[in-house]
């Protein structure tokens, strides 16, 4: 059986006692049926992963006692995924996939052709926590509030690179020098909305000195597929794969 | 608005009349509200893509008239995706993603650790049709019946290559020569089940002359994420991207 992993907002260390919230206690003791003496793996984003034993188990709370460190702290590359929110289920998937693939930050962006209602930042952040628990990471990427693409590009730092995926490129040749960009700098990946970028957005993106267009094959990918494909290309070229 | 694309099992060509089934008529005229004179793009897997006009529209049927070819016929690389079926929604996703990413054939496999109930081959094939319509392809990959992994490996052709993704490799170095395998031969990609391969399966896979293990980063990917990531690596190395 796979080990139960839990993200906690509490210091972890030798013999550290970690109190559980009501939700955490419900999950561990109600849903997963753990009891005193059972093992859980904990991480908090700064202290690595620790194996802990259930010391007290109650309906409304409990305590875990750290025993030994099982992973040192490590961080994903300085990579941010920007994407235009789509239908609820696929937006959830993009967040989950981004965490598994290894990003540090996730930013939903409003583009000219995005039909985005409100984005539930707290719900997406909870998805990111769950994905981090599932994939063995020891950090949880931050999910930012909905930002306007125009503003993101206006504020783009000189020293950061941006890889963008434009479905209008589906018929064209890939720019040959993707692997020749600066490596140890912050990177962003921008996934276009399913309706594509507007002409103004496209002109702005192609005009940026720090941007690199990437073609993702001859077929048109859904945004969630494109996100995983783009992250794979980036991770195998510049990242921690 | 995106063009409506429809897969039909009927010859396509200059001035060809294409009769519609009841389901197709319901979709075009009931759901999409098309009427006589509106345009649809058709493909059948052999004749490329044709623009056609609605010639007759009825509740139980109708006729489309081909006007001009809009894409020549093209096929994806000779690539088969093998995967262990998981929860229904994620199995559907794997089929959809495989079609978008570009495979010729999709084979659900039963592994030692697969909890697979029955696989609904017809439902998965219908998902493949829908994904092909959506992604602009002019063919529909075949979804095969559930096969036993052991049998697939015993029958593996000498001249075909197999890339397999093993979550046990998550902590190890990637075999350096993935890009040095034969190119113009049939390929398969095997995605391990979420519980991993059994020791016997792993030994058999590593012992095959035609197999190449691939590591997909330091985090543990869900099967649907792993499928897209593996297909990206294959397509950018050997495929049509």
Short mmCIF file of C-alpha atoms in Angstrom, two decimals:
data_model
loop_
_atom_site.label_atom_id
_atom_site.label_comp_id
_atom_site.label_asym_id
_atom_site.label_seq_id
_atom_site.Cartn_x
_atom_site.Cartn_y
_atom_site.Cartn_z
CA UNK A 1 0.00 0.00 0.00
CA UNK A 2 1.24 3.48 -0.85
CA UNK A 3 2.40 5.57 2.07
CA UNK A 4 0.02 8.25 3.34
CA UNK A 5 1.58 11.68 2.89
CA UNK A 6 0.29 14.86 4.48
CA UNK A 7 1.17 18.51 3.97
CA UNK A 8 1.21 20.40 7.28
CA UNK A 9 1.84 24.01 8.20
CA UNK A 10 4.00 23.23 11.20
CA UNK A 11 7.75 22.87 11.84
CA UNK A 12 9.10 19.33 11.38
CA UNK A 13 12.17 17.92 13.10
CA UNK A 14 13.59 15.44 15.56
CA UNK A 15 10.83 14.44 18.08
CA UNK A 16 8.66 17.34 16.92
CA UNK A 17 4.99 17.01 17.91
CA UNK A 18 2.57 18.02 15.15
CA UNK A 19 -1.04 18.83 16.09
CA UNK A 20 -3.71 17.91 13.55
CA UNK A 21 -6.59 20.05 12.37
CA UNK A 22 -10.11 18.69 12.46
CA UNK A 23 -10.01 17.99 8.68
CA UNK A 24 -6.67 16.21 8.93
CA UNK A 25 -7.90 14.09 11.84
CA UNK A 26 -11.04 13.22 9.90
CA UNK A 27 -8.96 12.19 6.88
CA UNK A 28 -6.39 10.12 8.80
CA UNK A 29 -8.64 8.45 11.36
CA UNK A 30 -12.09 8.59 9.76
CA UNK A 31 -11.30 8.02 6.07
CA UNK A 32 -7.95 6.19 6.15
CA UNK A 33 -8.70 4.35 9.43
CA UNK A 34 -5.28 4.98 11.00
CA UNK A 35 -4.82 4.62 14.73
CA UNK A 36 -2.15 5.22 17.39
CA UNK A 37 1.23 3.87 16.27
CA UNK A 38 0.54 4.02 12.51
CA UNK A 39 2.96 5.85 10.25
CA UNK A 40 2.39 8.97 8.13
CA UNK A 41 4.87 10.95 6.01
CA UNK A 42 4.80 14.72 6.57
CA UNK A 43 6.18 17.69 4.66
CA UNK A 44 5.77 21.43 5.12
CA UNK A 45 7.68 22.94 2.20
CA UNK A 46 10.85 23.76 4.16
CA UNK A 47 11.95 20.85 6.37
CA UNK A 48 11.97 17.93 3.92
CA UNK A 49 9.84 14.84 4.48
CA UNK A 50 9.54 13.23 7.92
CA UNK A 51 8.10 9.92 8.98
CA UNK A 52 5.81 10.42 11.93
CA UNK A 53 3.77 8.13 14.15
CA UNK A 54 0.25 8.74 15.31
CA UNK A 55 0.60 9.64 19.02
CA UNK A 56 -3.01 10.67 19.71
CA UNK A 57 -6.06 10.03 17.55
CA UNK A 58 -9.39 11.74 18.10
CA UNK A 59 -12.47 12.69 16.13
CA UNK A 60 -11.63 16.38 16.19
CA UNK A 61 -7.86 16.33 16.34
CA UNK A 62 -4.80 14.36 17.19
CA UNK A 63 -1.01 14.50 17.35
CA UNK A 64 1.75 13.06 15.19
CA UNK A 65 5.27 12.60 16.49
CA UNK A 66 8.15 12.99 13.99
CA UNK A 67 10.56 10.04 14.06
CA UNK A 68 13.09 10.44 11.23
CA UNK A 69 13.67 12.46 8.10
CA UNK A 70 12.88 10.44 4.97
CA UNK A 71 13.69 13.09 2.30
CA UNK A 72 15.80 16.24 2.51
CA UNK A 73 14.13 19.46 1.40
CA UNK A 74 14.29 20.02 -2.36
CA UNK A 75 12.56 22.48 -4.64
CA UNK A 76 11.32 22.36 -8.22
CA UNK A 77 13.03 24.55 -10.82
CA UNK A 78 12.15 28.27 -10.85
CA UNK A 79 9.34 27.68 -13.33
CA UNK A 80 5.87 29.27 -13.43
CA UNK A 81 2.97 27.90 -15.45
CA UNK A 82 0.58 30.51 -16.87
CA UNK A 83 -2.66 29.19 -18.31
CA UNK A 84 -6.09 30.48 -19.28
CA UNK A 85 -8.72 28.85 -17.05
CA UNK A 86 -11.11 26.62 -18.93
CA UNK A 87 -13.88 24.31 -17.82
CA UNK A 88 -13.72 23.49 -14.10
CA UNK A 89 -12.62 19.86 -14.40
CA UNK A 90 -9.87 20.68 -16.90
CA UNK A 91 -8.63 23.61 -14.83
CA UNK A 92 -8.33 21.25 -11.87
CA UNK A 93 -6.39 18.85 -14.07
CA UNK A 94 -3.98 21.52 -15.23
CA UNK A 95 -3.16 22.40 -11.62
CA UNK A 96 -2.72 18.72 -10.68
CA UNK A 97 -0.52 18.06 -13.74
CA UNK A 98 1.63 21.16 -13.18
CA UNK A 99 2.39 20.03 -9.63
CA UNK A 100 3.31 16.50 -10.76
CA UNK A 101 5.45 17.78 -13.60
CA UNK A 102 7.35 20.16 -11.31
CA UNK A 103 6.61 23.89 -11.25
CA UNK A 104 7.11 26.40 -8.48
CA UNK A 105 4.12 28.63 -9.20
CA UNK A 106 0.83 28.43 -11.10
CA UNK A 107 -0.84 31.57 -12.41
CA UNK A 108 -4.28 31.53 -14.07
CA UNK A 109 -4.37 34.32 -16.66
CA UNK A 110 -7.20 36.12 -18.36
CA UNK A 111 -6.58 36.51 -22.10
CA UNK A 112 -8.59 38.35 -24.73
CA UNK A 113 -10.41 35.12 -25.63
CA UNK A 114 -10.74 33.62 -22.14
CA UNK A 115 -14.26 33.01 -20.93
CA UNK A 116 -13.22 32.95 -17.35
CA UNK A 117 -15.72 33.30 -14.67
CA UNK A 118 -14.25 33.71 -11.25
CA UNK A 119 -11.34 31.40 -10.45
CA UNK A 120 -11.62 29.70 -7.07
CA UNK A 121 -8.05 30.24 -5.96
CA UNK A 122 -8.57 28.41 -2.63
CA UNK A 123 -10.01 25.35 -4.37
CA UNK A 124 -7.13 25.26 -6.89
CA UNK A 125 -4.62 25.65 -4.05
CA UNK A 126 -6.25 22.68 -2.28
CA UNK A 127 -5.84 20.66 -5.49
CA UNK A 128 -2.16 21.61 -5.55
CA UNK A 129 -1.74 20.37 -1.97
CA UNK A 130 -3.41 17.07 -2.84
CA UNK A 131 -1.26 16.61 -5.94
CA UNK A 132 1.92 17.35 -3.96
CA UNK A 133 0.91 14.78 -1.34
CA UNK A 134 0.28 12.26 -4.11
CA UNK A 135 3.41 12.76 -6.23
CA UNK A 136 6.05 12.63 -3.51
CA UNK A 137 7.06 16.31 -3.65
CA UNK A 138 8.11 18.10 -0.46
CA UNK A 139 6.71 21.50 -1.42
CA UNK A 140 3.38 22.83 -2.65
CA UNK A 141 3.46 25.19 -5.65
CA UNK A 142 1.62 28.44 -5.02
CA UNK A 143 -1.55 29.04 -7.03
CA UNK A 144 -1.83 32.78 -7.65
CA UNK A 145 -4.97 34.85 -8.17
CA UNK A 146 -6.29 35.37 -11.71
CA UNK A 147 -4.02 37.87 -13.49
CA UNK A 148 -4.47 39.73 -16.76
CA UNK A 149 -2.13 38.43 -19.47
CA UNK A 150 -1.41 41.97 -20.72
CA UNK A 151 -0.27 43.01 -17.24
CA UNK A 152 1.84 39.86 -16.79
CA UNK A 153 3.66 40.60 -20.06
CA UNK A 154 4.10 44.31 -19.28
CA UNK A 155 5.65 43.40 -15.91
CA UNK A 156 7.82 40.60 -17.35
CA UNK A 157 11.35 40.79 -15.85
CA UNK A 158 14.24 41.35 -18.28
CA UNK A 159 16.12 38.31 -16.98
CA UNK A 160 13.22 35.79 -17.16
CA UNK A 161 12.45 33.62 -20.17
CA UNK A 162 9.01 32.71 -21.48
CA UNK A 163 8.13 29.66 -23.54
CA UNK A 164 4.70 30.00 -25.12
CA UNK A 165 2.57 27.49 -26.92
CA UNK A 166 0.47 28.86 -29.71
CA UNK A 167 -1.92 26.57 -31.54
CA UNK A 168 -1.52 28.81 -34.61
CA UNK A 169 1.95 27.25 -34.88
CA UNK A 170 0.49 23.74 -35.30
CA UNK A 171 1.25 23.71 -39.02
CA UNK A 172 4.67 25.37 -38.83
CA UNK A 173 8.23 24.42 -38.07
CA UNK A 174 9.44 24.61 -34.49
CA UNK A 175 11.87 27.44 -33.82
CA UNK A 176 15.12 25.52 -33.82
CA UNK A 177 16.90 27.18 -30.91
CA UNK A 178 14.61 26.35 -28.00
CA UNK A 179 17.44 24.49 -26.26
CA UNK A 180 19.77 27.46 -26.71
CA UNK A 181 18.04 29.80 -24.25
CA UNK A 182 19.54 30.84 -20.89
CA UNK A 183 19.28 28.01 -18.39
CA UNK A 184 19.73 29.25 -14.84
CA UNK A 185 17.14 32.01 -14.95
CA UNK A 186 13.47 32.11 -13.98
CA UNK A 187 11.24 30.63 -16.67
CA UNK A 188 7.57 30.82 -17.46
CA UNK A 189 5.47 28.61 -19.70
CA UNK A 190 2.32 30.10 -21.17
CA UNK A 191 -0.41 27.84 -22.52
CA UNK A 192 -2.74 29.59 -24.93
CA UNK A 193 -6.49 29.48 -24.39
CA UNK A 194 -8.52 26.98 -26.41
CA UNK A 195 -9.75 29.74 -28.71
CA UNK A 196 -6.14 30.81 -29.35
CA UNK A 197 -4.45 34.14 -28.64
CA UNK A 198 -5.78 37.39 -30.10
CA UNK A 199 -3.70 39.04 -32.84
CA UNK A 200 -2.60 41.72 -30.37
CA UNK A 201 -1.48 39.14 -27.80
CA UNK A 202 0.32 37.13 -30.47
CA UNK A 203 2.16 40.20 -31.75
CA UNK A 204 3.19 41.15 -28.24
CA UNK A 205 4.41 37.62 -27.44
CA UNK A 206 6.41 37.27 -30.65
CA UNK A 207 7.88 40.73 -30.09
CA UNK A 208 9.29 39.99 -26.63
CA UNK A 209 13.06 39.45 -26.56
CA UNK A 210 12.65 36.85 -23.78
CA UNK A 211 9.98 34.72 -25.45
CA UNK A 212 10.33 31.47 -27.37
CA UNK A 213 7.36 30.03 -29.29
CA UNK A 214 7.08 26.26 -29.17
CA UNK A 215 5.14 24.04 -31.51
CA UNK A 216 3.48 20.97 -30.01
CA UNK A 217 3.02 18.75 -33.04
CA UNK A 218 0.63 18.80 -36.00
CA UNK A 219 -2.56 18.14 -34.03
CA UNK A 220 -4.44 20.69 -31.93
CA UNK A 221 -4.00 19.86 -28.25
CA UNK A 222 -6.47 20.66 -25.52
CA UNK A 223 -5.04 23.05 -22.95
CA UNK A 224 -4.46 20.35 -20.33
CA UNK A 225 -2.64 18.11 -22.82
CA UNK A 226 -0.60 21.09 -24.04
CA UNK A 227 0.41 21.94 -20.46
CA UNK A 228 1.86 18.47 -19.81
CA UNK A 229 3.56 18.35 -23.23
CA UNK A 230 5.12 21.80 -22.83
CA UNK A 231 6.26 21.00 -19.29
CA UNK A 232 7.86 17.77 -20.55
CA UNK A 233 9.81 19.62 -23.24
CA UNK A 234 10.93 22.23 -20.74
CA UNK A 235 11.84 19.73 -18.00
CA UNK A 236 13.90 17.52 -20.32
CA UNK A 237 15.72 20.59 -21.73
CA UNK A 238 16.22 22.85 -18.70
CA UNK A 239 14.65 21.23 -15.67
CA UNK A 240 15.11 18.51 -13.07
CA UNK A 241 14.30 15.44 -15.23
CA UNK B 1 -16.07 29.56 -33.96
CA UNK B 2 -14.17 26.31 -34.43
CA UNK B 3 -15.16 24.27 -37.45
CA UNK B 4 -17.39 21.24 -36.83
CA UNK B 5 -15.55 18.06 -37.79
CA UNK B 6 -17.18 14.67 -38.21
CA UNK B 7 -15.74 11.20 -38.68
CA UNK B 8 -17.81 9.19 -41.19
CA UNK B 9 -17.55 5.64 -42.47
CA UNK B 10 -18.22 6.56 -46.08
CA UNK B 11 -16.07 7.37 -49.13
CA UNK B 12 -15.24 11.06 -49.53
CA UNK B 13 -14.45 12.77 -52.82
CA UNK B 14 -15.49 15.31 -55.43
CA UNK B 15 -19.29 15.84 -55.26
CA UNK B 16 -19.68 12.73 -53.07
CA UNK B 17 -23.00 12.55 -51.20
CA UNK B 18 -22.64 11.36 -47.59
CA UNK B 19 -25.74 10.04 -45.78
CA UNK B 20 -25.97 10.72 -42.05
CA UNK B 21 -26.91 8.28 -39.33
CA UNK B 22 -29.61 9.18 -36.84
CA UNK B 23 -26.98 10.04 -34.19
CA UNK B 24 -25.02 12.23 -36.59
CA UNK B 25 -28.18 14.05 -37.69
CA UNK B 26 -29.15 14.59 -34.06
CA UNK B 27 -25.69 16.00 -33.30
CA UNK B 28 -25.48 18.31 -36.33
CA UNK B 29 -29.06 19.55 -36.49
CA UNK B 30 -30.35 19.04 -32.95
CA UNK B 31 -27.28 19.88 -30.84
CA UNK B 32 -25.21 22.11 -33.14
CA UNK B 33 -28.26 23.69 -34.84
CA UNK B 34 -26.88 23.44 -38.38
CA UNK B 35 -29.22 23.70 -41.36
CA UNK B 36 -29.10 23.32 -45.14
CA UNK B 37 -26.11 25.14 -46.64
CA UNK B 38 -23.95 25.08 -43.47
CA UNK B 39 -20.44 23.68 -43.66
CA UNK B 40 -18.99 20.61 -41.94
CA UNK B 41 -15.51 19.06 -42.27
CA UNK B 42 -15.48 15.29 -42.83
CA UNK B 43 -12.80 12.61 -42.61
CA UNK B 44 -12.94 8.84 -42.87
CA UNK B 45 -9.37 7.71 -42.20
CA UNK B 46 -8.41 7.22 -45.86
CA UNK B 47 -9.54 10.15 -48.04
CA UNK B 48 -8.18 13.16 -46.14
CA UNK B 49 -10.46 15.92 -44.89
CA UNK B 50 -13.27 17.32 -47.03
CA UNK B 51 -15.44 20.37 -46.59
CA UNK B 52 -19.05 19.44 -47.12
CA UNK B 53 -22.33 21.34 -47.15
CA UNK B 54 -25.54 20.24 -45.53
CA UNK B 55 -27.77 19.22 -48.48
CA UNK B 56 -30.66 17.72 -46.51
CA UNK B 57 -31.37 18.04 -42.79
CA UNK B 58 -33.92 15.90 -40.97
CA UNK B 59 -34.59 14.67 -37.47
CA UNK B 60 -33.55 11.12 -38.30
CA UNK B 61 -31.03 11.64 -41.04
CA UNK B 62 -29.70 13.95 -43.69
CA UNK B 63 -27.14 14.27 -46.45
CA UNK B 64 -23.87 16.14 -46.75
CA UNK B 65 -22.35 17.01 -50.13
CA UNK B 66 -18.53 17.11 -50.39
CA UNK B 67 -17.24 20.34 -51.92
CA UNK B 68 -13.45 20.40 -51.71
CA UNK B 69 -10.58 18.61 -50.00
CA UNK B 70 -9.20 20.65 -47.10
CA UNK B 71 -6.44 18.25 -45.92
CA UNK B 72 -4.69 15.39 -47.72
CA UNK B 73 -4.69 12.03 -45.94
CA UNK B 74 -1.89 11.68 -43.39
CA UNK B 75 -1.21 9.13 -40.69
CA UNK B 76 0.40 9.27 -37.27
CA UNK B 77 3.72 7.45 -36.73
CA UNK B 78 3.59 3.67 -36.29
CA UNK B 79 3.25 4.02 -32.52
CA UNK B 80 1.09 1.99 -30.13
CA UNK B 81 0.28 3.08 -26.59
CA UNK B 82 -0.08 0.25 -24.05
CA UNK B 83 -1.53 1.22 -20.69
CA UNK B 84 -3.10 -0.45 -17.67
CA UNK B 85 -6.71 0.71 -17.34
CA UNK B 86 -7.38 2.70 -14.20
CA UNK B 87 -10.39 4.57 -12.93
CA UNK B 88 -12.98 5.23 -15.65
CA UNK B 89 -12.46 8.98 -16.01
CA UNK B 90 -8.68 8.65 -16.20
CA UNK B 91 -8.85 5.79 -18.70
CA UNK B 92 -11.02 8.02 -20.90
CA UNK B 93 -8.44 10.76 -20.54
CA UNK B 94 -5.58 8.48 -21.55
CA UNK B 95 -7.41 7.54 -24.75
CA UNK B 96 -8.21 11.18 -25.53
CA UNK B 97 -4.62 12.29 -24.83
CA UNK B 98 -3.11 9.46 -26.91
CA UNK B 99 -5.19 10.50 -29.93
CA UNK B 100 -4.21 14.17 -29.56
CA UNK B 101 -0.55 13.31 -29.08
CA UNK B 102 -0.51 11.09 -32.18
CA UNK B 103 -0.59 7.30 -31.92
CA UNK B 104 -1.86 4.74 -34.38
CA UNK B 105 -3.18 2.19 -31.91
CA UNK B 106 -4.20 2.06 -28.23
CA UNK B 107 -4.06 -1.21 -26.30
CA UNK B 108 -5.32 -1.52 -22.72
CA UNK B 109 -3.23 -4.17 -20.94
CA UNK B 110 -3.80 -6.23 -17.86
CA UNK B 111 -0.71 -6.32 -15.64
CA UNK B 112 -0.04 -8.29 -12.46
CA UNK B 113 -1.12 -5.29 -10.36
CA UNK B 114 -3.98 -4.01 -12.56
CA UNK B 115 -7.38 -3.91 -10.90
CA UNK B 116 -9.16 -3.88 -14.20
CA UNK B 117 -12.75 -4.67 -14.37
CA UNK B 118 -14.06 -5.07 -17.86
CA UNK B 119 -12.84 -2.48 -20.35
CA UNK B 120 -15.62 -1.02 -22.46
CA UNK B 121 -13.82 -1.14 -25.81
CA UNK B 122 -16.73 0.44 -27.70
CA UNK B 123 -16.91 3.37 -25.30
CA UNK B 124 -13.16 3.95 -25.49
CA UNK B 125 -13.31 3.75 -29.30
CA UNK B 126 -16.07 6.38 -29.27
CA UNK B 127 -13.79 8.60 -27.15
CA UNK B 128 -11.05 8.12 -29.73
CA UNK B 129 -13.42 9.24 -32.52
CA UNK B 130 -14.39 12.34 -30.55
CA UNK B 131 -10.76 13.22 -29.81
CA UNK B 132 -9.83 12.81 -33.48
CA UNK B 133 -12.70 15.10 -34.50
CA UNK B 134 -11.52 17.64 -31.94
CA UNK B 135 -7.78 17.65 -32.64
CA UNK B 136 -7.82 17.98 -36.42
CA UNK B 137 -6.54 14.48 -37.23
CA UNK B 138 -7.82 12.69 -40.35
CA UNK B 139 -7.70 9.18 -38.88
CA UNK B 140 -9.01 7.50 -35.74
CA UNK B 141 -6.57 5.32 -33.79
CA UNK B 142 -7.89 1.84 -33.13
CA UNK B 143 -8.65 0.94 -29.51
CA UNK B 144 -7.92 -2.77 -29.07
CA UNK B 145 -9.51 -5.19 -26.62
CA UNK B 146 -7.90 -5.71 -23.20
CA UNK B 147 -4.73 -7.80 -23.65
CA UNK B 148 -2.54 -9.55 -21.08
CA UNK B 149 0.83 -7.81 -20.72
CA UNK B 150 2.67 -11.15 -20.53
CA UNK B 151 1.18 -12.22 -23.85
CA UNK B 152 1.95 -8.85 -25.49
CA UNK B 153 5.61 -9.17 -24.46
CA UNK B 154 5.85 -12.84 -25.53
CA UNK B 155 4.48 -11.89 -28.97
CA UNK B 156 6.64 -8.77 -29.30
CA UNK B 157 8.12 -8.57 -32.84
CA UNK B 158 11.91 -8.62 -33.15
CA UNK B 159 11.94 -5.43 -35.21
CA UNK B 160 9.71 -3.33 -32.95
CA UNK B 161 10.99 -1.11 -30.13
CA UNK B 162 9.37 -0.59 -26.75
CA UNK B 163 9.78 2.43 -24.49
CA UNK B 164 8.53 1.72 -21.00
CA UNK B 165 7.96 4.04 -18.08
CA UNK B 166 8.60 2.56 -14.71
CA UNK B 167 7.89 4.62 -11.60
CA UNK B 168 10.61 2.62 -9.81
CA UNK B 169 13.05 4.61 -11.96
CA UNK B 170 11.84 7.91 -10.46
CA UNK B 171 14.97 8.25 -8.33
CA UNK B 172 17.48 7.04 -10.92
CA UNK B 173 19.35 8.41 -13.90
CA UNK B 174 17.74 8.21 -17.32
CA UNK B 175 19.36 5.68 -19.66
CA UNK B 176 21.40 7.99 -21.82
CA UNK B 177 20.82 6.41 -25.21
CA UNK B 178 17.06 6.78 -25.64
CA UNK B 179 17.59 8.88 -28.76
CA UNK B 180 19.94 6.28 -30.24
CA UNK B 181 17.29 3.62 -30.91
CA UNK B 182 16.16 2.59 -34.41
CA UNK B 183 13.85 5.24 -35.87
CA UNK B 184 11.85 3.89 -38.79
CA UNK B 185 10.45 0.82 -37.05
CA UNK B 186 7.20 0.20 -35.19
CA UNK B 187 7.31 1.51 -31.62
CA UNK B 188 5.30 0.89 -28.52
CA UNK B 189 5.10 2.92 -25.34
CA UNK B 190 4.10 1.11 -22.15
CA UNK B 191 2.83 3.08 -19.17
CA UNK B 192 3.09 1.16 -15.92
CA UNK B 193 0.05 0.75 -13.68
CA UNK B 194 -0.29 3.08 -10.68
CA UNK B 195 0.80 0.29 -8.33
CA UNK B 196 3.93 -0.26 -10.46
CA UNK B 197 5.05 -3.38 -12.32
CA UNK B 198 5.56 -6.69 -10.51
CA UNK B 199 9.13 -7.91 -10.10
CA UNK B 200 8.55 -10.56 -12.77
CA UNK B 201 7.21 -7.99 -15.25
CA UNK B 202 10.07 -5.62 -14.49
CA UNK B 203 12.67 -8.37 -15.02
CA UNK B 204 11.08 -9.36 -18.31
CA UNK B 205 10.91 -5.73 -19.54
CA UNK B 206 14.51 -4.96 -18.61
CA UNK B 207 15.61 -8.22 -20.24
CA UNK B 208 14.09 -7.50 -23.67
CA UNK B 209 16.61 -6.46 -26.31
CA UNK B 210 14.04 -4.11 -27.86
CA UNK B 211 13.07 -2.26 -24.68
CA UNK B 212 14.25 1.11 -23.39
CA UNK B 213 13.32 2.26 -19.89
CA UNK B 214 12.55 5.95 -19.57
CA UNK B 215 12.55 8.01 -16.43
CA UNK B 216 9.94 10.76 -16.17
CA UNK B 217 11.43 13.06 -13.56
CA UNK B 218 11.82 12.86 -9.79
CA UNK B 219 8.11 13.01 -8.93
CA UNK B 220 5.65 10.14 -9.24
CA UNK B 221 3.30 10.81 -12.14
CA UNK B 222 -0.25 9.57 -12.41
CA UNK B 223 -0.74 7.25 -15.37
CA UNK B 224 -2.51 9.85 -17.51
CA UNK B 225 0.23 12.43 -16.87
CA UNK B 226 2.90 9.81 -17.59
CA UNK B 227 1.22 8.92 -20.89
CA UNK B 228 1.35 12.50 -22.18
CA UNK B 229 4.91 13.03 -20.92
CA UNK B 230 6.17 9.78 -22.50
CA UNK B 231 4.41 10.54 -25.78
CA UNK B 232 5.99 14.00 -25.80
CA UNK B 233 9.48 12.56 -25.35
CA UNK B 234 8.86 9.99 -28.07
CA UNK B 235 7.27 12.44 -30.52
CA UNK B 236 10.04 15.01 -30.17
CA UNK B 237 12.72 12.30 -30.61
CA UNK B 238 11.24 9.96 -33.23
CA UNK B 239 7.81 11.20 -34.20
CA UNK B 240 5.98 13.83 -36.24
CA UNK B 241 6.50 16.86 -33.97
#
